[in-house]
Each structure stands twice: as C-alpha cells, then as structure tokens.
mmCIF file of N, CA and C in Angstrom:
data_model
loop_
_atom_site.group_PDB
_atom_site.id
_atom_site.type_symbol
_atom_site.label_atom_id
_atom_site.label_comp_id
_atom_site.label_asym_id
_atom_site.label_seq_id
_atom_site.Cartn_x
_atom_site.Cartn_y
_atom_site.Cartn_z
ATOM 1 N N UNK A 1 0.821 -1.179 0.000
ATOM 2 C CA UNK A 1 0.000 0.000 0.000
ATOM 3 C C UNK A 1 0.872 1.252 0.000
ATOM 4 N N UNK A 2 1.966 1.186 0.775
ATOM 5 C CA UNK A 2 2.864 2.339 0.829
ATOM 6 C C UNK A 2 3.480 2.617 -0.532
ATOM 7 N N UNK A 3 3.847 1.570 -1.246
ATOM 8 C CA UNK A 3 4.416 1.769 -2.586
ATOM 9 C C UNK A 3 3.384 2.375 -3.531
ATOM 10 N N UNK A 4 2.140 1.964 -3.389
ATOM 11 C CA UNK A 4 1.073 2.531 -4.210
ATOM 12 C C UNK A 4 0.944 4.025 -3.939
ATOM 13 N N UNK A 5 0.922 4.409 -2.651
ATOM 14 C CA UNK A 5 0.795 5.827 -2.298
ATOM 15 C C UNK A 5 1.996 6.621 -2.808
ATOM 16 N N UNK A 6 3.177 6.022 -2.736
ATOM 17 C CA UNK A 6 4.381 6.671 -3.240
ATOM 18 C C UNK A 6 4.301 6.825 -4.755
ATOM 19 N N UNK A 7 3.851 5.777 -5.429
ATOM 20 C CA UNK A 7 3.718 5.822 -6.888
ATOM 21 C C UNK A 7 2.686 6.828 -7.362
ATOM 22 N N UNK A 8 1.633 7.020 -6.590
ATOM 23 C CA UNK A 8 0.585 7.978 -6.947
ATOM 24 C C UNK A 8 0.965 9.410 -6.573
ATOM 25 N N UNK A 9 2.075 9.551 -5.867
ATOM 26 C CA UNK A 9 2.510 10.885 -5.467
ATOM 27 C C UNK A 9 1.810 11.398 -4.227
ATOM 28 N N UNK A 10 1.112 10.568 -3.518
ATOM 29 C CA UNK A 10 0.399 10.990 -2.315
ATOM 30 C C UNK A 10 1.349 11.105 -1.122
ATOM 31 N N UNK A 11 2.481 10.410 -1.211
ATOM 32 C CA UNK A 11 3.502 10.497 -0.159
ATOM 33 C C UNK A 11 4.843 10.718 -0.821
ATOM 34 N N UNK A 12 5.762 11.335 -0.080
ATOM 35 C CA UNK A 12 7.100 11.579 -0.602
ATOM 36 C C UNK A 12 8.104 10.517 -0.131
ATOM 37 N N UNK A 13 7.729 9.793 0.912
ATOM 38 C CA UNK A 13 8.615 8.755 1.429
ATOM 39 C C UNK A 13 7.842 7.438 1.555
ATOM 40 N N UNK A 14 8.591 6.376 1.751
ATOM 41 C CA UNK A 14 7.988 5.050 1.913
ATOM 42 C C UNK A 14 8.235 4.581 3.346
ATOM 43 N N UNK A 15 7.242 4.731 4.236
ATOM 44 C CA UNK A 15 7.463 4.355 5.638
ATOM 45 C C UNK A 15 7.701 2.856 5.829
ATOM 46 N N UNK A 16 7.314 2.046 4.888
ATOM 47 C CA UNK A 16 7.508 0.598 5.044
ATOM 48 C C UNK A 16 8.973 0.199 4.870
ATOM 49 N N UNK A 17 9.810 1.086 4.354
ATOM 50 C CA UNK A 17 11.236 0.765 4.193
ATOM 51 C C UNK A 17 11.933 0.635 5.541
ATOM 52 N N UNK A 18 11.398 1.280 6.564
ATOM 53 C CA UNK A 18 12.003 1.223 7.898
ATOM 54 C C UNK A 18 11.581 -0.035 8.660
ATOM 55 N N UNK A 19 10.606 -0.735 8.160
ATOM 56 C CA UNK A 19 10.109 -1.936 8.836
ATOM 57 C C UNK A 19 10.912 -3.142 8.357
ATOM 58 N N UNK A 20 11.424 -3.909 9.325
ATOM 59 C CA UNK A 20 12.178 -5.109 8.972
ATOM 60 C C UNK A 20 11.220 -6.251 8.654
ATOM 61 N N UNK A 21 11.584 -7.033 7.671
ATOM 62 C CA UNK A 21 10.782 -8.203 7.308
ATOM 63 C C UNK A 21 10.925 -9.254 8.402
ATOM 64 N N UNK A 22 9.897 -10.048 8.619
ATOM 65 C CA UNK A 22 10.021 -11.109 9.628
ATOM 66 C C UNK A 22 11.098 -12.113 9.225
ATOM 67 N N UNK A 23 11.786 -12.652 10.220
ATOM 68 C CA UNK A 23 12.842 -13.619 9.949
ATOM 69 C C UNK A 23 12.230 -14.930 9.481
ATOM 70 N N UNK A 24 12.919 -15.552 8.548
ATOM 71 C CA UNK A 24 12.477 -16.846 8.037
ATOM 72 C C UNK A 24 12.849 -17.922 9.049
ATOM 73 N N UNK A 25 11.909 -18.783 9.348
ATOM 74 C CA UNK A 25 12.180 -19.886 10.265
ATOM 75 C C UNK A 25 13.063 -20.923 9.607
ATOM 76 N N UNK A 26 13.856 -21.599 10.412
ATOM 77 C CA UNK A 26 14.707 -22.655 9.882
ATOM 78 C C UNK A 26 13.887 -23.931 9.764
ATOM 79 N N UNK A 27 14.151 -24.661 8.716
ATOM 80 C CA UNK A 27 13.411 -25.904 8.524
ATOM 81 C C UNK A 27 13.945 -26.971 9.482
ATOM 82 N N UNK A 28 13.096 -27.907 9.801
ATOM 83 C CA UNK A 28 13.490 -28.996 10.686
ATOM 84 C C UNK A 28 14.450 -29.930 9.960
ATOM 85 N N UNK A 29 15.350 -30.569 10.692
ATOM 86 C CA UNK A 29 16.260 -31.510 10.040
ATOM 87 C C UNK A 29 15.491 -32.711 9.496
ATOM 88 N N UNK A 30 16.061 -33.329 8.476
ATOM 89 C CA UNK A 30 15.428 -34.515 7.902
ATOM 90 C C UNK A 30 15.572 -35.673 8.886
ATOM 91 N N UNK A 31 14.544 -36.480 8.946
ATOM 92 C CA UNK A 31 14.506 -37.601 9.882
ATOM 93 C C UNK A 31 14.499 -38.901 9.092
ATOM 94 N N UNK A 32 15.299 -39.860 9.553
ATOM 95 C CA UNK A 32 15.312 -41.165 8.909
ATOM 96 C C UNK A 32 14.075 -41.954 9.319
ATOM 97 N N UNK A 33 13.580 -42.750 8.384
ATOM 98 C CA UNK A 33 12.454 -43.623 8.715
ATOM 99 C C UNK A 33 12.963 -44.779 9.580
ATOM 100 N N UNK A 34 12.056 -45.502 10.161
ATOM 101 C CA UNK A 34 12.421 -46.654 11.001
ATOM 102 C C UNK A 34 13.201 -47.685 10.181
ATOM 103 N N UNK A 35 12.767 -47.922 8.944
ATOM 104 C CA UNK A 35 13.443 -48.895 8.079
ATOM 105 C C UNK A 35 14.860 -48.433 7.739
ATOM 106 N N UNK A 36 15.020 -47.137 7.442
ATOM 107 C CA UNK A 36 16.350 -46.607 7.133
ATOM 108 C C UNK A 36 17.274 -46.729 8.346
ATOM 109 N N UNK A 37 16.728 -46.459 9.514
ATOM 110 C CA UNK A 37 17.527 -46.559 10.735
ATOM 111 C C UNK A 37 17.916 -48.006 11.003
ATOM 112 N N UNK A 38 16.989 -48.939 10.791
ATOM 113 C CA UNK A 38 17.300 -50.361 10.972
ATOM 114 C C UNK A 38 18.411 -50.807 10.022
ATOM 115 N N UNK A 39 18.364 -50.338 8.775
ATOM 116 C CA UNK A 39 19.413 -50.684 7.802
ATOM 117 C C UNK A 39 20.760 -50.089 8.214
ATOM 118 N N UNK A 40 20.749 -48.867 8.726
ATOM 119 C CA UNK A 40 21.982 -48.217 9.169
ATOM 120 C C UNK A 40 22.601 -48.971 10.346
ATOM 121 N N UNK A 41 21.777 -49.363 11.291
ATOM 122 C CA UNK A 41 22.264 -50.120 12.449
ATOM 123 C C UNK A 41 22.806 -51.479 12.002
ATOM 124 N N UNK A 42 22.103 -52.142 11.096
ATOM 125 C CA UNK A 42 22.554 -53.448 10.601
ATOM 126 C C UNK A 42 23.880 -53.326 9.850
ATOM 127 N N UNK A 43 24.029 -52.276 9.051
ATOM 128 C CA UNK A 43 25.278 -52.073 8.310
ATOM 129 C C UNK A 43 26.438 -51.802 9.263
ATOM 130 N N UNK A 44 26.183 -51.039 10.310
ATOM 131 C CA UNK A 44 27.236 -50.756 11.293
ATOM 132 C C UNK A 44 27.617 -52.023 12.043
ATOM 133 N N UNK A 45 26.636 -52.823 12.416
ATOM 134 C CA UNK A 45 26.893 -54.052 13.171
ATOM 135 C C UNK A 45 27.590 -55.111 12.319
ATOM 136 N N UNK A 46 27.455 -55.033 11.000
ATOM 137 C CA UNK A 46 28.045 -56.027 10.109
ATOM 138 C C UNK A 46 29.555 -55.853 9.958
ATOM 139 N N UNK A 47 30.075 -54.715 10.345
ATOM 140 C CA UNK A 47 31.520 -54.488 10.245
ATOM 141 C C UNK A 47 32.259 -55.344 11.265
ATOM 142 N N UNK A 48 33.469 -55.736 10.914
ATOM 143 C CA UNK A 48 34.266 -56.593 11.797
ATOM 144 C C UNK A 48 35.177 -55.774 12.704
ATOM 145 N N UNK A 49 35.548 -56.365 13.819
ATOM 146 C CA UNK A 49 36.567 -55.809 14.688
ATOM 147 C C UNK A 49 36.122 -54.631 15.528
ATOM 148 N N UNK A 50 37.123 -53.983 16.113
ATOM 149 C CA UNK A 50 36.872 -52.866 17.022
ATOM 150 C C UNK A 50 36.231 -51.685 16.301
ATOM 151 N N UNK A 51 36.622 -51.468 15.049
ATOM 152 C CA UNK A 51 36.012 -50.357 14.303
ATOM 153 C C UNK A 51 34.530 -50.589 14.081
ATOM 154 N N UNK A 52 34.153 -51.823 13.816
ATOM 155 C CA UNK A 52 32.743 -52.150 13.650
ATOM 156 C C UNK A 52 31.960 -51.948 14.933
ATOM 157 N N UNK A 53 32.549 -52.364 16.045
ATOM 158 C CA UNK A 53 31.888 -52.164 17.337
ATOM 159 C C UNK A 53 31.777 -50.678 17.671
ATOM 160 N N UNK A 54 32.829 -49.932 17.334
ATOM 161 C CA UNK A 54 32.807 -48.484 17.584
ATOM 162 C C UNK A 54 31.715 -47.821 16.758
ATOM 163 N N UNK A 55 31.624 -48.184 15.482
ATOM 164 C CA UNK A 55 30.608 -47.606 14.607
ATOM 165 C C UNK A 55 29.204 -47.986 15.077
ATOM 166 N N UNK A 56 29.015 -49.250 15.434
ATOM 167 C CA UNK A 56 27.710 -49.689 15.930
ATOM 168 C C UNK A 56 27.349 -48.950 17.215
ATOM 169 N N UNK A 57 28.328 -48.755 18.077
ATOM 170 C CA UNK A 57 28.109 -48.025 19.325
ATOM 171 C C UNK A 57 27.692 -46.583 19.035
ATOM 172 N N UNK A 58 28.379 -45.934 18.106
ATOM 173 C CA UNK A 58 28.058 -44.543 17.773
ATOM 174 C C UNK A 58 26.657 -44.417 17.179
ATOM 175 N N UNK A 59 26.296 -45.337 16.292
ATOM 176 C CA UNK A 59 24.965 -45.291 15.676
ATOM 177 C C UNK A 59 23.892 -45.521 16.734
ATOM 178 N N UNK A 60 24.097 -46.500 17.584
ATOM 179 C CA UNK A 60 23.122 -46.785 18.645
ATOM 180 C C UNK A 60 22.995 -45.613 19.616
ATOM 181 N N UNK A 61 24.122 -44.995 19.983
ATOM 182 C CA UNK A 61 24.079 -43.846 20.887
ATOM 183 C C UNK A 61 23.314 -42.684 20.266
ATOM 184 N N UNK A 62 23.600 -42.403 19.016
ATOM 185 C CA UNK A 62 22.909 -41.296 18.344
ATOM 186 C C UNK A 62 21.417 -41.577 18.245
ATOM 187 N N UNK A 63 21.071 -42.805 17.913
ATOM 188 C CA UNK A 63 19.670 -43.177 17.743
ATOM 189 C C UNK A 63 18.920 -43.185 19.069
ATOM 190 N N UNK A 64 19.544 -43.734 20.103
ATOM 191 C CA UNK A 64 18.862 -43.884 21.386
ATOM 192 C C UNK A 64 18.722 -42.574 22.147
ATOM 193 N N UNK A 65 19.724 -41.719 22.031
ATOM 194 C CA UNK A 65 19.751 -40.539 22.898
ATOM 195 C C UNK A 65 19.480 -39.225 22.186
ATOM 196 N N UNK A 66 19.468 -39.230 20.865
ATOM 197 C CA UNK A 66 19.218 -37.989 20.136
ATOM 198 C C UNK A 66 20.393 -37.032 20.160
ATOM 199 N N UNK A 67 21.602 -37.566 20.313
ATOM 200 C CA UNK A 67 22.785 -36.710 20.337
ATOM 201 C C UNK A 67 23.010 -36.044 18.989
ATOM 202 N N UNK A 68 23.510 -34.830 19.030
ATOM 203 C CA UNK A 68 23.978 -34.174 17.814
ATOM 204 C C UNK A 68 25.303 -34.836 17.423
ATOM 205 N N UNK A 69 25.666 -34.716 16.153
ATOM 206 C CA UNK A 69 26.913 -35.324 15.688
ATOM 207 C C UNK A 69 28.103 -34.762 16.464
ATOM 208 N N UNK A 70 28.119 -33.449 16.681
ATOM 209 C CA UNK A 70 29.237 -32.839 17.412
ATOM 210 C C UNK A 70 29.295 -33.350 18.850
ATOM 211 N N UNK A 71 28.147 -33.589 19.461
ATOM 212 C CA UNK A 71 28.123 -34.135 20.822
ATOM 213 C C UNK A 71 28.629 -35.574 20.832
ATOM 214 N N UNK A 72 28.231 -36.326 19.830
ATOM 215 C CA UNK A 72 28.634 -37.730 19.733
ATOM 216 C C UNK A 72 30.138 -37.857 19.532
ATOM 217 N N UNK A 73 30.691 -37.060 18.630
ATOM 218 C CA UNK A 73 32.120 -37.178 18.329
ATOM 219 C C UNK A 73 33.004 -36.604 19.431
ATOM 220 N N UNK A 74 32.445 -35.790 20.305
ATOM 221 C CA UNK A 74 33.259 -35.232 21.393
ATOM 222 C C UNK A 74 33.096 -36.000 22.703
ATOM 223 N N UNK A 75 32.373 -37.113 22.681
ATOM 224 C CA UNK A 75 32.246 -37.929 23.891
ATOM 225 C C UNK A 75 33.604 -38.490 24.298
ATOM 226 N N UNK A 76 33.820 -38.560 25.579
ATOM 227 C CA UNK A 76 35.053 -39.141 26.100
ATOM 228 C C UNK A 76 34.756 -40.527 26.669
ATOM 229 N N UNK A 77 35.811 -41.292 26.860
ATOM 230 C CA UNK A 77 35.629 -42.608 27.479
ATOM 231 C C UNK A 77 35.083 -42.469 28.890
ATOM 232 N N UNK A 78 35.466 -41.410 29.571
ATOM 233 C CA UNK A 78 34.958 -41.186 30.928
ATOM 234 C C UNK A 78 33.443 -41.012 30.917
ATOM 235 N N UNK A 79 32.924 -40.340 29.899
ATOM 236 C CA UNK A 79 31.474 -40.144 29.799
ATOM 237 C C UNK A 79 30.764 -41.471 29.556
ATOM 238 N N UNK A 80 31.412 -42.367 28.817
ATOM 239 C CA UNK A 80 30.814 -43.674 28.536
ATOM 240 C C UNK A 80 30.919 -44.620 29.728
ATOM 241 N N UNK A 81 31.955 -44.466 30.532
ATOM 242 C CA UNK A 81 32.203 -45.405 31.625
ATOM 243 C C UNK A 81 31.420 -45.076 32.888
ATOM 244 N N UNK A 82 30.787 -43.926 32.943
ATOM 245 C CA UNK A 82 30.016 -43.552 34.135
ATOM 246 C C UNK A 82 28.734 -44.367 34.203
ATOM 247 N N UNK A 83 27.698 -43.767 34.748
ATOM 248 C CA UNK A 83 26.395 -44.425 34.908
ATOM 249 C C UNK A 83 25.892 -44.920 33.555
ATOM 250 N N UNK A 84 25.604 -46.212 33.433
ATOM 251 C CA UNK A 84 25.184 -46.746 32.132
ATOM 252 C C UNK A 84 23.780 -46.331 31.695
ATOM 253 N N UNK A 85 22.996 -45.739 32.574
ATOM 254 C CA UNK A 85 21.622 -45.381 32.218
ATOM 255 C C UNK A 85 21.541 -44.089 31.419
ATOM 256 N N UNK A 86 22.562 -43.259 31.521
ATOM 257 C CA UNK A 86 22.538 -41.989 30.793
ATOM 258 C C UNK A 86 23.953 -41.461 30.596
ATOM 259 N N UNK A 87 24.072 -40.512 29.695
ATOM 260 C CA UNK A 87 25.329 -39.816 29.449
ATOM 261 C C UNK A 87 25.181 -38.368 29.889
ATOM 262 N N UNK A 88 26.254 -37.791 30.371
ATOM 263 C CA UNK A 88 26.280 -36.349 30.586
ATOM 264 C C UNK A 88 27.002 -35.773 29.382
ATOM 265 N N UNK A 89 26.265 -34.994 28.602
ATOM 266 C CA UNK A 89 26.767 -34.497 27.331
ATOM 267 C C UNK A 89 26.926 -32.991 27.406
ATOM 268 N N UNK A 90 28.049 -32.503 26.889
ATOM 269 C CA UNK A 90 28.237 -31.064 26.784
ATOM 270 C C UNK A 90 27.713 -30.656 25.411
ATOM 271 N N UNK A 91 26.630 -29.891 25.404
ATOM 272 C CA UNK A 91 25.958 -29.538 24.161
ATOM 273 C C UNK A 91 26.317 -28.157 23.661
ATOM 274 N N UNK A 92 25.402 -27.583 22.909
ATOM 275 C CA UNK A 92 25.607 -26.263 22.331
ATOM 276 C C UNK A 92 25.779 -25.226 23.437
ATOM 277 N N UNK A 93 26.705 -24.329 23.229
ATOM 278 C CA UNK A 93 26.938 -23.283 24.209
ATOM 279 C C UNK A 93 27.618 -23.773 25.470
ATOM 280 N N UNK A 94 28.158 -24.985 25.448
ATOM 281 C CA UNK A 94 28.852 -25.520 26.607
ATOM 282 C C UNK A 94 27.942 -25.981 27.731
ATOM 283 N N UNK A 95 26.642 -26.041 27.473
ATOM 284 C CA UNK A 95 25.700 -26.478 28.512
ATOM 285 C C UNK A 95 25.709 -28.001 28.611
ATOM 286 N N UNK A 96 25.639 -28.488 29.831
ATOM 287 C CA UNK A 96 25.571 -29.930 30.037
ATOM 288 C C UNK A 96 24.120 -30.375 30.130
ATOM 289 N N UNK A 97 23.863 -31.567 29.595
ATOM 290 C CA UNK A 97 22.519 -32.134 29.681
ATOM 291 C C UNK A 97 22.641 -33.643 29.806
ATOM 292 N N UNK A 98 21.573 -34.249 30.264
ATOM 293 C CA UNK A 98 21.534 -35.701 30.384
ATOM 294 C C UNK A 98 20.928 -36.297 29.124
ATOM 295 N N UNK A 99 21.555 -37.336 28.617
ATOM 296 C CA UNK A 99 21.037 -38.058 27.459
ATOM 297 C C UNK A 99 20.774 -39.497 27.896
ATOM 298 N N UNK A 100 19.510 -39.920 27.925
ATOM 299 C CA UNK A 100 19.197 -41.280 28.380
ATOM 300 C C UNK A 100 19.619 -42.326 27.355
ATOM 301 N N UNK A 101 19.927 -43.511 27.853
ATOM 302 C CA UNK A 101 20.310 -44.624 26.982
ATOM 303 C C UNK A 101 19.350 -45.790 27.191
ATOM 304 N N UNK A 102 18.963 -46.423 26.087
ATOM 305 C CA UNK A 102 18.127 -47.616 26.201
ATOM 306 C C UNK A 102 19.022 -48.850 26.354
ATOM 307 N N UNK A 103 18.403 -50.001 26.516
ATOM 308 C CA UNK A 103 19.165 -51.238 26.738
ATOM 309 C C UNK A 103 20.077 -51.569 25.564
ATOM 310 N N UNK A 104 19.603 -51.353 24.343
ATOM 311 C CA UNK A 104 20.399 -51.667 23.158
ATOM 312 C C UNK A 104 21.642 -50.793 23.091
ATOM 313 N N UNK A 105 21.494 -49.510 23.378
ATOM 314 C CA UNK A 105 22.641 -48.598 23.362
ATOM 315 C C UNK A 105 23.629 -48.958 24.470
ATOM 316 N N UNK A 106 23.111 -49.311 25.639
ATOM 317 C CA UNK A 106 23.999 -49.712 26.744
ATOM 318 C C UNK A 106 24.791 -50.968 26.376
ATOM 319 N N UNK A 107 24.130 -51.914 25.709
ATOM 320 C CA UNK A 107 24.818 -53.140 25.285
ATOM 321 C C UNK A 107 25.895 -52.826 24.247
ATOM 322 N N UNK A 108 25.613 -51.897 23.342
ATOM 323 C CA UNK A 108 26.597 -51.511 22.327
ATOM 324 C C UNK A 108 27.800 -50.825 22.969
ATOM 325 N N UNK A 109 27.553 -49.973 23.951
ATOM 326 C CA UNK A 109 28.648 -49.306 24.670
ATOM 327 C C UNK A 109 29.492 -50.345 25.401
ATOM 328 N N UNK A 110 28.833 -51.277 26.077
ATOM 329 C CA UNK A 110 29.548 -52.313 26.827
ATOM 330 C C UNK A 110 30.410 -53.158 25.894
ATOM 331 N N UNK A 111 29.850 -53.567 24.754
ATOM 332 C CA UNK A 111 30.600 -54.385 23.793
ATOM 333 C C UNK A 111 31.814 -53.626 23.262
ATOM 334 N N UNK A 112 31.633 -52.345 22.979
ATOM 335 C CA UNK A 112 32.751 -51.540 22.472
ATOM 336 C C UNK A 112 33.842 -51.387 23.529
ATOM 337 N N UNK A 113 33.447 -51.077 24.761
ATOM 338 C CA UNK A 113 34.434 -50.871 25.823
ATOM 339 C C UNK A 113 35.196 -52.157 26.144
ATOM 340 N N UNK A 114 34.521 -53.306 26.073
ATOM 341 C CA UNK A 114 35.192 -54.582 26.333
ATOM 342 C C UNK A 114 36.178 -54.943 25.226
ATOM 343 N N UNK A 115 35.863 -54.594 23.989
ATOM 344 C CA UNK A 115 36.722 -54.939 22.855
ATOM 345 C C UNK A 115 37.864 -53.950 22.668
ATOM 346 N N UNK A 116 37.743 -52.815 23.260
ATOM 347 C CA UNK A 116 38.717 -51.744 23.084
ATOM 348 C C UNK A 116 40.038 -52.104 23.636
#
C-alpha cells in the first residue's frame, strides 16, 4: 500500500522501508524412517573388529539418545564409563545435559568398551 501511495505521489517517502521483514524460520532436520535406521544399524553391526563395534556403538548412541553429531564425536571414554543409564553431554553453548540410553545402546557401549 505504501508503494502505491508513493507511486501515486500521495507520499514523498515510503514508511515501510524502515520496517524489517520477519525472519524466516529454519526448517526442521530430515529424519530417517524406522526402516532406514534399521538398515543403518545393521550395516554398522556387520563391520568386523573394534572399528565395527565403535561404529555400531556410535549409531546406537545417536539413535537412542538424540545426540547431535558434534556431541557424539566429542564424547570421552569417561562419559561412557560412568552411569550406564545416561550420558552427561556437553551440548551447544557448553551447557551440560543428560542423554538417556536404552538397553540396546547400553549393550553396544559395553561391547565396544570390552573390545577396546
């Protein structure tokens, strides 16, 4: 409307130029389907040796607890060796939070730590 008034010569300035446009919301991350996740877990578990156990452990931890990739890759052995029911994770902004683990993730952590 302001541009129309400016174009018609009814106003000398465009007051809408001082108004900021609303910020665009960020889209949600893509989510894997249950079947895709099952295939990913199976592929990780199919690997041999300590690397296979490590990969399976990482996939299970990410799936069970909802860890971000940066949180997952910065986990220490001390964080894994503490209480098996949950992890204390340092997240965005250096804030600590609890990440719960299910039985499958706990078993994957145990298998990895024993083979290490």
